[in-house]
């Protein structure tokens, strides 16, 4: 029988409030009503009109692309993320969002990605070497991908000279996010934010810890302590092309924290799922290895080679279809709406189950099967049917960076290593803001013979 990648788990049909809350608290992606496979817009009976799941591509066009101003980020994002990320790009709305986006987008331009690609590749070279050092033994793919992507973000955002401790910031962010299922439940059911929940004090300490580290770092950089060519200094120097506005120190903390948190765990999880799939799909892995060898001839992956790494890129895209790193998006309906006959009250929470849309049989043939050709064939799926990076004006500002990182990173690993399954069963997908395997994913990393071992000495030159 063909290999079928592990599924996310589904809510039983006609589930009531208790099942919904239990699932929301333990693994929110599995709280999406199974009825969505039939009607694509569902408002559970226990929260009729107040909580609406939308999986319909046309309505999603309305929400994300045609009238995004009528569907701002909702109570869930505001309650959970605002205390720590404040008005960083992720949560800013209206005019405040527009100027920050205008200022930030050029920092992620193709020219910037070309400049930074050696810094993106280098951490994966180190990871490949660590895998080789493990001989043919099992390696912790989840941990390795987290370290590699954190190192990428450290190099790009902070200059990579350990001027700041990115692990400490991430530990604070993780501690902050740990009790989020409670906050989601409170936000959805209109429970006051003043109501205590487990882990609340630790959460406040974590928020302050992360913001203090970055506050001190921004002050040092503002004082001109270091002139490295990294995204921090590019953001400090940037101004809004329309108004000339610049980011204040507080804006910088919001922005750096947002970029670090949004840009690290997402790519790490996508790459971890990619390694899981590689171990189960040996023929596909050989196809990718052949492409990587033909394109790179064993040298460091370069920006100019990226358009020819077509199968590697398609592999990443199909991985994110099956395991979208951001499996659920949420908005608030500013005014009353009617979607396919379902009444949506003004102020209702609109939940978008990206993971379910990515496997909806009305949109995909053999939706639960892995099929590399989906993203190799000409033509792309509609933008609200495949939306790992969201859609419309608030689409992920780091999407090109993430795609470059995942494609170049995976290609670099495959230059040195062939991945095989370790003992143990299938990973269990767990939704905790991002979608990850519930336990560390172990894989066997078999050396490819050293013939194509990548060179290590290609860190980008830095500005004086
Ligand atoms: C595989 C990797 C990534 C995935 C799957 C991903 C996914 C997403 C999604 C779905 C959104 C839209 C959220 C919404 O509409 O509610 C988003 C927004 C955002 N992402 Fe990413 N992201 C990734 C990597 C990155 C990276 C590398 C960065 C930057 C370093 C980044 C920074 C941001 C920011 C700042 C926003 C807010 C944009 C705005 O509202 O204007 N992301 N991301």
Short mmCIF file of C-alpha atoms and ligand atoms in Angstrom, two decimals:
data_model
loop_
_atom_site.label_atom_id
_atom_site.label_comp_id
_atom_site.label_asym_id
_atom_site.label_seq_id
_atom_site.Cartn_x
_atom_site.Cartn_y
_atom_site.Cartn_z
CA UNK A 1 0.00 0.00 0.00
CA UNK A 2 1.17 3.55 -0.73
CA UNK A 3 2.58 5.50 2.20
CA UNK A 4 0.04 7.92 3.67
CA UNK A 5 1.52 10.73 5.78
CA UNK A 6 0.22 10.99 9.32
CA UNK A 7 -3.00 13.03 9.64
CA UNK A 8 -3.75 15.82 12.08
CA UNK A 9 -6.75 14.26 13.76
CA UNK A 10 -10.31 15.42 13.29
CA UNK A 11 -13.19 16.52 15.43
CA UNK A 12 -16.07 14.00 15.50
CA UNK A 13 -19.25 15.18 13.71
CA UNK A 14 -21.91 17.03 15.69
CA UNK A 15 -19.58 17.55 18.63
CA UNK A 16 -20.77 19.73 21.46
CA UNK A 17 -19.21 22.50 23.47
CA UNK A 18 -17.33 20.20 25.89
CA UNK A 19 -15.53 18.29 23.12
CA UNK A 20 -14.74 21.54 21.36
CA UNK A 21 -13.20 23.12 24.47
CA UNK A 22 -11.22 19.97 25.31
CA UNK A 23 -9.76 19.87 21.82
CA UNK A 24 -9.11 23.58 21.80
CA UNK A 25 -7.11 23.28 25.01
CA UNK A 26 -5.10 20.23 23.97
CA UNK A 27 -4.60 20.48 20.20
CA UNK A 28 -6.62 23.36 18.66
CA UNK A 29 -6.23 22.27 15.03
CA UNK A 30 -8.32 19.20 15.87
CA UNK A 31 -11.21 21.40 17.08
CA UNK A 32 -12.29 22.34 13.52
CA UNK A 33 -15.76 20.80 12.95
CA UNK A 34 -15.77 17.77 10.61
CA UNK A 35 -18.92 19.28 9.00
CA UNK A 36 -16.57 21.66 7.14
CA UNK A 37 -15.91 18.86 4.66
CA UNK A 38 -19.54 19.24 3.56
CA UNK A 39 -20.49 22.88 3.99
CA UNK A 40 -17.17 24.82 4.20
CA UNK A 41 -18.79 27.45 6.45
CA UNK A 42 -19.84 26.17 9.87
CA UNK A 43 -20.88 27.92 13.04
CA UNK A 44 -21.11 25.40 15.90
CA UNK A 45 -24.59 25.36 17.52
CA UNK A 46 -23.19 26.30 20.94
CA UNK A 47 -21.75 29.57 19.57
CA UNK A 48 -24.05 30.22 16.59
CA UNK A 49 -23.12 33.43 14.78
CA UNK A 50 -20.38 34.24 17.28
CA UNK A 51 -17.80 31.69 16.22
CA UNK A 52 -17.63 30.82 12.54
CA UNK A 53 -15.24 28.49 10.73
CA UNK A 54 -14.64 29.44 7.10
CA UNK A 55 -12.97 27.01 4.66
CA UNK A 56 -14.55 28.34 1.47
CA UNK A 57 -12.06 29.77 -1.04
CA UNK A 58 -14.43 32.49 -2.33
CA UNK A 59 -15.29 33.76 1.15
CA UNK A 60 -11.62 33.65 2.07
CA UNK A 61 -10.94 35.94 -0.92
CA UNK A 62 -13.42 38.37 0.63
CA UNK A 63 -11.83 38.14 4.08
CA UNK A 64 -8.14 38.27 3.16
CA UNK A 65 -7.95 39.99 -0.22
CA UNK A 66 -11.08 42.04 -1.08
CA UNK A 67 -12.13 43.49 2.28
CA UNK A 68 -9.31 42.86 4.78
CA UNK A 69 -10.19 46.11 6.60
CA UNK A 70 -13.54 44.54 7.57
CA UNK A 71 -11.74 41.52 9.05
CA UNK A 72 -8.94 42.72 11.35
CA UNK A 73 -6.95 40.38 13.55
CA UNK A 74 -9.40 39.12 16.12
CA UNK A 75 -9.68 38.82 19.87
CA UNK A 76 -7.61 35.65 19.87
CA UNK A 77 -4.50 37.19 18.31
CA UNK A 78 -4.93 40.42 20.25
CA UNK A 79 -5.33 38.72 23.61
CA UNK A 80 -2.57 36.18 23.12
CA UNK A 81 0.06 38.01 21.14
CA UNK A 82 -0.37 41.72 21.83
CA UNK A 83 1.05 41.65 25.37
CA UNK A 84 4.38 40.41 24.05
CA UNK A 85 4.57 41.58 20.42
CA UNK A 86 2.63 44.80 20.87
CA UNK A 87 2.38 46.69 17.57
CA UNK A 88 5.01 44.67 15.68
CA UNK A 89 3.92 44.07 12.09
CA UNK A 90 1.89 40.97 12.98
CA UNK A 91 -0.74 42.81 15.03
CA UNK A 92 -0.59 46.42 13.82
CA UNK A 93 -3.72 47.51 11.93
CA UNK A 94 -4.78 50.31 9.56
CA UNK A 95 -2.39 53.21 8.98
CA UNK A 96 0.04 52.03 11.65
CA UNK A 97 0.37 48.66 9.87
CA UNK A 98 0.64 50.27 6.41
CA UNK A 99 3.67 52.43 7.15
CA UNK A 100 5.44 49.70 9.09
CA UNK A 101 4.87 47.26 6.24
CA UNK A 102 6.15 49.81 3.66
CA UNK A 103 9.25 50.31 5.76
CA UNK A 104 9.87 46.60 6.45
CA UNK A 105 9.14 44.97 3.07
CA UNK A 106 12.33 46.28 1.33
CA UNK A 107 14.43 44.76 4.11
CA UNK A 108 13.27 41.35 2.76
CA UNK A 109 13.83 42.21 -0.95
CA UNK A 110 15.38 39.67 -3.37
CA UNK A 111 18.62 41.71 -3.30
CA UNK A 112 18.72 41.38 0.49
CA UNK A 113 18.05 37.64 0.25
CA UNK A 114 20.92 37.29 -2.23
CA UNK A 115 23.21 39.18 0.14
CA UNK A 116 22.17 37.02 3.10
CA UNK A 117 22.08 33.59 1.41
CA UNK A 118 25.56 32.53 2.61
CA UNK A 119 24.42 33.29 6.17
CA UNK A 120 21.31 31.22 5.53
CA UNK A 121 23.31 28.26 4.20
CA UNK A 122 26.14 28.23 6.77
CA UNK A 123 24.05 26.97 9.75
CA UNK A 124 22.82 24.06 7.65
CA UNK A 125 26.42 23.16 6.76
CA UNK A 126 27.16 22.98 10.48
CA UNK A 127 24.03 20.85 10.95
CA UNK A 128 25.06 18.51 8.12
CA UNK A 129 28.47 18.13 9.76
CA UNK A 130 26.85 17.33 13.11
CA UNK A 131 24.69 14.71 11.36
CA UNK A 132 27.79 13.20 9.73
CA UNK A 133 29.55 13.13 13.09
CA UNK A 134 26.69 10.98 14.40
CA UNK A 135 27.83 8.27 11.95
CA UNK A 136 24.83 6.30 10.87
CA UNK A 137 23.07 6.88 14.18
CA UNK A 138 19.76 8.49 15.05
CA UNK A 139 19.69 12.28 15.23
CA UNK A 140 17.10 14.64 16.70
CA UNK A 141 15.68 16.28 13.58
CA UNK A 142 13.37 18.65 15.53
CA UNK A 143 16.20 19.95 17.72
CA UNK A 144 18.61 20.26 14.80
CA UNK A 145 16.15 22.22 12.65
CA UNK A 146 15.34 24.52 15.57
CA UNK A 147 19.04 25.25 16.15
CA UNK A 148 19.74 25.81 12.45
CA UNK A 149 16.83 28.21 11.91
CA UNK A 150 17.59 30.06 15.15
CA UNK A 151 21.16 30.52 13.96
CA UNK A 152 19.85 31.84 10.62
CA UNK A 153 17.63 34.38 12.37
CA UNK A 154 20.49 35.32 14.72
CA UNK A 155 22.83 35.99 11.79
CA UNK A 156 20.25 37.90 9.76
CA UNK A 157 18.61 39.94 12.51
CA UNK A 158 21.40 40.42 15.01
CA UNK A 159 24.63 39.95 13.04
CA UNK A 160 25.40 36.46 14.39
CA UNK A 161 28.23 37.47 16.72
CA UNK A 162 26.38 36.46 19.89
CA UNK A 163 26.00 40.12 20.79
CA UNK A 164 22.62 39.03 22.06
CA UNK A 165 21.44 35.59 23.24
CA UNK A 166 18.76 34.44 20.77
CA UNK A 167 18.19 31.21 22.73
CA UNK A 168 17.30 33.21 25.83
CA UNK A 169 14.77 35.25 23.85
CA UNK A 170 13.23 32.12 22.36
CA UNK A 171 13.01 30.41 25.75
CA UNK A 172 11.14 33.47 27.04
CA UNK A 173 8.83 33.43 24.00
CA UNK A 174 8.15 29.69 24.46
CA UNK A 175 7.38 30.19 28.16
CA UNK A 176 5.13 33.08 27.23
CA UNK A 177 3.23 30.99 24.67
CA UNK A 178 2.92 27.83 26.84
CA UNK A 179 -0.48 28.70 28.38
CA UNK A 180 -1.99 30.05 25.14
CA UNK A 181 -4.73 27.38 24.79
CA UNK A 182 -6.30 28.90 27.93
CA UNK A 183 -6.13 32.35 26.41
CA UNK A 184 -7.72 31.08 23.18
CA UNK A 185 -10.58 29.54 25.15
CA UNK A 186 -11.09 32.71 27.21
CA UNK A 187 -11.05 34.90 24.10
CA UNK A 188 -13.54 32.71 22.23
CA UNK A 189 -15.99 32.50 25.10
CA UNK A 190 -15.75 36.14 26.14
CA UNK A 191 -14.17 35.35 29.52
CA UNK A 192 -12.49 38.39 31.08
CA UNK A 193 -8.70 38.60 30.64
CA UNK A 194 -8.58 39.38 34.37
CA UNK A 195 -9.62 35.77 35.13
CA UNK A 196 -6.44 33.90 36.23
CA UNK A 197 -5.22 30.80 34.38
CA UNK A 198 -2.41 28.30 35.07
CA UNK A 199 1.07 29.61 34.20
CA UNK A 200 0.05 33.28 34.16
CA UNK A 201 2.80 34.65 36.41
CA UNK A 202 5.53 32.77 34.61
CA UNK A 203 4.08 34.14 31.40
CA UNK A 204 4.41 37.77 32.53
CA UNK A 205 8.01 37.18 33.63
CA UNK A 206 8.81 35.64 30.25
CA UNK A 207 7.33 38.62 28.38
CA UNK A 208 9.37 41.10 30.42
CA UNK A 209 12.51 39.00 30.04
CA UNK A 210 12.31 38.93 26.23
CA UNK A 211 11.45 42.61 25.89
CA UNK A 212 14.22 43.70 28.29
CA UNK A 213 16.94 41.81 26.40
CA UNK A 214 15.86 43.40 23.13
CA UNK A 215 15.39 46.84 24.67
CA UNK A 216 19.01 46.88 25.85
CA UNK A 217 20.23 45.57 22.50
CA UNK A 218 18.37 48.26 20.53
CA UNK A 219 19.76 50.97 22.83
CA UNK A 220 23.32 49.71 22.23
CA UNK A 221 22.80 49.58 18.48
CA UNK A 222 21.16 53.01 18.46
CA UNK A 223 24.25 54.32 20.24
CA UNK A 224 26.22 53.06 17.25
CA UNK A 225 28.04 50.30 19.12
CA UNK A 226 28.19 48.04 16.11
CA UNK A 227 27.90 48.72 12.39
CA UNK A 228 27.27 45.16 11.17
CA UNK A 229 25.17 44.82 8.02
CA UNK A 230 22.20 42.98 9.52
CA UNK A 231 18.45 43.46 9.56
CA UNK A 232 18.52 45.36 12.88
CA UNK A 233 20.78 48.04 11.45
CA UNK A 234 18.85 48.07 8.17
CA UNK A 235 15.59 48.60 10.12
CA UNK A 236 17.17 51.31 12.29
CA UNK A 237 18.28 53.13 9.14
CA UNK A 238 15.02 52.59 7.22
CA UNK A 239 12.35 55.23 6.75
CA UNK A 240 8.85 55.12 5.36
CA UNK A 241 9.20 56.00 1.65
CA UNK A 242 5.94 58.03 1.82
CA UNK A 243 6.24 59.97 5.08
CA UNK A 244 9.89 59.63 6.09
CA UNK A 245 8.75 58.15 9.46
CA UNK A 246 11.26 55.97 11.33
CA UNK A 247 10.89 53.26 13.97
CA UNK A 248 11.17 54.33 17.62
CA UNK A 249 13.10 52.17 20.12
CA UNK A 250 9.79 50.66 21.29
CA UNK A 251 8.77 49.92 17.68
CA UNK A 252 12.15 48.26 17.15
CA UNK A 253 11.64 45.93 20.13
CA UNK A 254 8.15 45.03 18.86
CA UNK A 255 9.49 44.42 15.38
CA UNK A 256 12.59 42.39 16.31
CA UNK A 257 10.63 40.20 18.72
CA UNK A 258 7.92 39.67 16.08
CA UNK A 259 10.45 38.82 13.37
CA UNK A 260 12.41 36.47 15.56
CA UNK A 261 9.37 34.61 16.86
CA UNK A 262 7.48 34.53 13.53
CA UNK A 263 10.55 33.63 11.51
CA UNK A 264 12.14 30.84 13.45
CA UNK A 265 9.76 28.23 14.73
CA UNK A 266 7.67 28.23 11.54
CA UNK A 267 10.61 27.32 9.27
CA UNK A 268 11.99 24.87 11.85
CA UNK A 269 8.70 22.98 11.97
CA UNK A 270 8.30 22.91 8.20
CA UNK A 271 11.82 21.49 7.83
CA UNK A 272 11.20 18.90 10.56
CA UNK A 273 8.08 17.67 8.75
CA UNK A 274 10.10 17.67 5.51
CA UNK A 275 12.68 15.34 7.08
CA UNK A 276 9.90 13.07 8.36
CA UNK A 277 8.45 12.83 4.85
CA UNK A 278 11.88 12.25 3.28
CA UNK A 279 12.46 9.22 5.51
CA UNK A 280 9.18 7.72 4.32
CA UNK A 281 9.62 8.52 0.61
CA UNK A 282 12.99 7.07 -0.49
CA UNK A 283 12.31 7.39 -4.24
CA UNK A 284 11.40 11.07 -3.85
CA UNK A 285 14.54 11.59 -1.75
CA UNK A 286 16.66 10.13 -4.58
CA UNK A 287 14.96 12.52 -7.02
CA UNK A 288 15.84 15.48 -4.79
CA UNK A 289 19.42 14.28 -4.28
CA UNK A 290 19.89 13.93 -8.06
CA UNK A 291 18.61 17.47 -8.56
CA UNK A 292 20.78 18.91 -5.79
CA UNK A 293 23.91 17.18 -7.17
CA UNK A 294 23.17 18.34 -10.72
CA UNK A 295 22.52 21.96 -9.71
CA UNK A 296 25.19 22.50 -7.05
CA UNK A 297 27.90 20.01 -8.12
CA UNK A 298 28.74 19.64 -4.42
CA UNK A 299 29.58 23.31 -3.82
CA UNK A 300 27.73 25.69 -1.50
CA UNK A 301 24.17 26.43 -2.58
CA UNK A 302 23.98 29.91 -4.11
CA UNK A 303 21.09 32.32 -4.60
CA UNK A 304 21.39 32.05 -8.39
CA UNK A 305 20.89 28.27 -8.22
CA UNK A 306 17.60 28.56 -6.35
CA UNK A 307 15.32 28.77 -9.42
CA UNK A 308 16.77 25.43 -10.60
CA UNK A 309 16.11 23.59 -7.34
CA UNK A 310 12.58 22.97 -8.55
CA UNK A 311 11.94 19.57 -6.96
CA UNK A 312 13.39 20.67 -3.61
CA UNK A 313 11.15 23.73 -3.64
CA UNK A 314 8.11 21.63 -4.66
CA UNK A 315 8.90 19.22 -1.84
CA UNK A 316 8.87 22.08 0.68
CA UNK A 317 5.58 23.39 -0.71
CA UNK A 318 3.90 19.98 -0.57
CA UNK A 319 5.23 19.52 2.98
CA UNK A 320 3.60 22.83 4.00
CA UNK A 321 0.35 21.75 2.34
CA UNK A 322 0.19 18.63 4.52
CA UNK A 323 1.66 20.29 7.63
CA UNK A 324 1.14 24.06 7.45
CA UNK A 325 3.38 25.63 10.12
CA UNK A 326 0.59 28.14 10.89
CA UNK A 327 -2.38 25.74 10.74
CA UNK A 328 -5.05 28.14 11.89
CA UNK A 329 -5.61 31.87 11.26
CA UNK A 330 -8.16 34.04 12.97
CA UNK A 331 -9.97 37.27 12.24
CA UNK A 332 -12.82 39.31 13.71
CA UNK A 333 -15.86 40.28 11.61
CA UNK A 334 -16.18 44.03 12.11
CA UNK A 335 -19.80 44.01 10.89
CA UNK A 336 -22.53 41.43 10.37
CA UNK A 337 -21.95 39.16 7.35
CA UNK A 338 -23.64 36.25 5.67
CA UNK A 339 -21.41 33.50 4.33
CA UNK A 340 -23.22 30.79 2.34
CA UNK A 341 -26.38 31.33 4.41
CA UNK A 342 -24.54 31.24 7.74
CA UNK A 343 -25.13 34.42 9.74
CA UNK A 344 -21.98 36.01 11.16
CA UNK A 345 -22.59 38.54 13.93
CA UNK A 346 -20.64 41.80 14.17
CA UNK A 347 -17.69 41.05 16.47
CA UNK A 348 -17.76 37.29 15.71
CA UNK A 349 -14.54 35.27 15.72
CA UNK A 350 -13.78 33.97 12.22
CA UNK A 351 -11.51 30.93 12.30
CA UNK A 352 -9.68 29.77 9.18
CA UNK A 353 -8.55 26.13 9.41
CA UNK A 354 -5.69 26.27 6.91
CA UNK A 355 -4.74 22.64 7.57
CA UNK A 356 -8.26 21.48 6.68
CA UNK A 357 -8.45 23.68 3.55
CA UNK A 358 -5.10 22.21 2.46
CA UNK A 359 -6.67 18.72 2.56
CA UNK A 360 -10.22 19.52 1.48
CA UNK A 361 -11.35 16.96 -1.14
CA UNK A 362 -13.25 19.67 -3.09
CA UNK A 363 -9.94 21.44 -3.71
CA UNK A 364 -7.38 18.63 -3.87
CA UNK A 365 -7.25 15.21 -5.57
CA UNK A 366 -6.13 12.49 -3.12
CA UNK A 367 -5.76 15.20 -0.46
CA UNK A 368 -4.08 13.03 2.17
CA UNK A 369 -1.44 11.65 -0.21
CA UNK A 370 1.98 13.20 -0.73
CA UNK A 371 2.34 14.21 -4.39
CA UNK A 372 5.45 16.12 -5.45
CA UNK A 373 3.92 16.84 -8.86
CA UNK A 374 1.24 19.13 -7.39
CA UNK A 375 3.87 21.87 -7.24
CA UNK A 376 5.91 20.80 -10.28
CA UNK A 377 3.03 21.01 -12.74
CA UNK A 378 2.45 24.39 -14.39
CA UNK A 379 -0.15 26.56 -12.64
CA UNK A 380 -0.58 27.16 -8.95
CA UNK A 381 -3.51 26.40 -6.67
CA UNK A 382 -5.72 29.46 -5.97
CA UNK A 383 -4.22 31.71 -3.28
CA UNK A 384 -6.93 30.96 -0.71
CA UNK A 385 -6.81 27.20 -1.30
CA UNK A 386 -3.07 26.98 -0.62
CA UNK A 387 -2.16 29.58 1.97
CA UNK A 388 0.72 28.53 4.24
CA UNK A 389 1.82 32.19 4.36
CA UNK A 390 -1.69 33.66 4.58
CA UNK A 391 -3.09 35.77 1.72
CA UNK A 392 -3.77 39.38 0.75
CA UNK A 393 -1.97 42.46 2.05
CA UNK A 394 -1.08 40.86 5.38
CA UNK A 395 0.59 37.88 3.73
CA UNK A 396 3.81 36.84 5.48
CA UNK A 397 6.47 39.49 4.93
CA UNK A 398 9.18 36.83 5.40
CA UNK A 399 7.76 34.34 2.87
CA UNK A 400 10.63 34.72 0.38
CA UNK A 401 13.19 34.47 3.14
CA UNK A 402 11.46 31.37 4.50
CA UNK A 403 11.28 29.70 1.07
CA UNK A 404 14.93 30.50 0.37
CA UNK A 405 15.93 29.21 3.78
CA UNK A 406 13.98 25.97 3.56
CA UNK A 407 15.02 25.23 -0.05
CA UNK A 408 18.71 26.09 0.42
CA UNK A 409 18.75 24.44 3.86
CA UNK A 410 17.26 21.16 2.70
CA UNK A 411 19.49 21.11 -0.39
CA UNK A 412 22.57 21.64 1.82
CA UNK A 413 21.60 18.76 4.11
CA UNK A 414 20.98 16.45 1.15
CA UNK A 415 24.44 17.19 -0.22
CA UNK A 416 25.88 15.33 2.75
CA UNK A 417 23.23 13.03 4.16
CA UNK A 418 20.53 10.55 3.15
CA UNK A 419 17.67 10.39 5.66
CA UNK A 420 16.16 7.09 6.80
CA UNK A 421 13.51 6.24 9.38
CA UNK A 422 14.60 5.65 12.98
CA UNK A 423 12.74 3.10 15.06
CA UNK A 424 9.52 4.30 16.64
CA UNK A 425 6.08 5.02 15.29
CA UNK A 426 4.67 7.89 13.32
CA UNK A 427 4.99 11.40 14.80
CA UNK A 428 1.83 12.88 16.36
CA UNK A 429 1.04 16.38 15.02
CA UNK A 430 0.49 18.91 17.81
CA UNK A 431 -0.80 22.44 17.29
CA UNK A 432 0.75 24.98 19.68
CA UNK A 433 0.52 28.25 17.69
CA UNK A 434 2.65 26.37 15.12
CA UNK A 435 2.27 22.74 14.06
CA UNK A 436 4.99 20.44 15.33
CA UNK A 437 5.52 16.75 16.11
CA UNK A 438 4.40 16.25 19.74
CA UNK A 439 7.68 14.49 20.57
CA UNK A 440 11.14 15.09 19.16
CA UNK A 441 11.41 13.53 15.71
CA UNK A 442 14.33 11.12 15.42
CA UNK A 443 15.72 10.17 12.00
CA UNK A 444 18.76 8.22 10.81
CA UNK A 445 21.23 10.39 8.93
CA UNK A 446 23.32 8.12 6.69
CA UNK A 447 26.48 9.79 5.32
CA UNK A 448 26.48 9.98 1.53
CA UNK A 449 30.18 9.03 1.46
CA UNK A 450 31.76 12.41 2.03
CA UNK A 451 32.12 12.92 -1.72
CA UNK A 452 29.76 15.86 -1.71
CA UNK A 453 30.57 17.20 1.71
CA UNK A 454 29.87 20.91 1.53
CA UNK A 455 32.59 23.46 2.20
CA UNK A 456 32.33 25.37 5.44
CA UNK A 457 34.22 28.57 4.69
CA UNK A 458 31.68 30.74 3.04
CA UNK A 459 30.33 33.09 5.66
CA UNK A 460 29.42 36.37 4.00
CA UNK A 461 31.79 39.28 4.37
CA UNK A 462 30.47 41.88 6.81
CA UNK A 463 30.48 45.61 6.54
CA UNK A 464 33.34 47.21 8.44
C1 LIG B 1 7.75 28.56 6.91
C2 LIG B 1 7.90 29.76 7.43
C3 LIG B 1 6.78 30.73 7.68
C4 LIG B 1 5.42 30.55 7.66
C5 LIG B 1 4.66 29.27 7.36
C6 LIG B 1 4.81 31.82 7.97
C7 LIG B 1 3.45 32.02 8.02
C8 LIG B 1 2.86 33.27 8.18
C9 LIG B 1 1.45 33.53 8.07
C10 LIG B 1 0.37 32.49 7.81
C11 LIG B 1 1.25 34.87 8.24
C12 LIG B 1 -0.07 35.62 8.15
C13 LIG B 1 -0.79 35.61 9.47
C14 LIG B 1 -2.20 36.15 9.35
O1 LIG B 1 -2.65 36.55 8.28
O2 LIG B 1 -2.89 36.14 10.38
C15 LIG B 1 2.55 35.44 8.50
C16 LIG B 1 2.77 36.77 8.76
C17 LIG B 1 3.99 37.28 9.10
N1 LIG B 1 5.20 36.61 9.08
FE1 LIG B 1 5.51 34.72 8.53
N2 LIG B 1 5.80 32.74 8.19
C18 LIG B 1 7.01 32.12 8.01
C19 LIG B 1 8.25 32.70 8.11
C20 LIG B 1 8.49 34.01 8.43
C21 LIG B 1 9.78 34.64 8.50
C22 LIG B 1 11.10 33.97 8.13
C23 LIG B 1 9.58 35.91 8.94
C24 LIG B 1 10.57 37.01 9.20
C25 LIG B 1 11.78 36.84 9.62
C26 LIG B 1 8.15 36.08 9.12
C27 LIG B 1 7.54 37.23 9.57
C28 LIG B 1 6.18 37.48 9.50
C29 LIG B 1 5.57 38.77 9.81
C30 LIG B 1 6.29 40.00 10.32
C31 LIG B 1 4.21 38.64 9.55
C32 LIG B 1 3.13 39.74 9.69
C33 LIG B 1 3.00 40.41 8.34
C34 LIG B 1 1.97 41.52 8.30
O3 LIG B 1 0.94 41.41 9.00
O4 LIG B 1 2.19 42.48 7.55
N3 LIG B 1 7.52 34.91 8.80
N4 LIG B 1 3.52 34.45 8.43
#
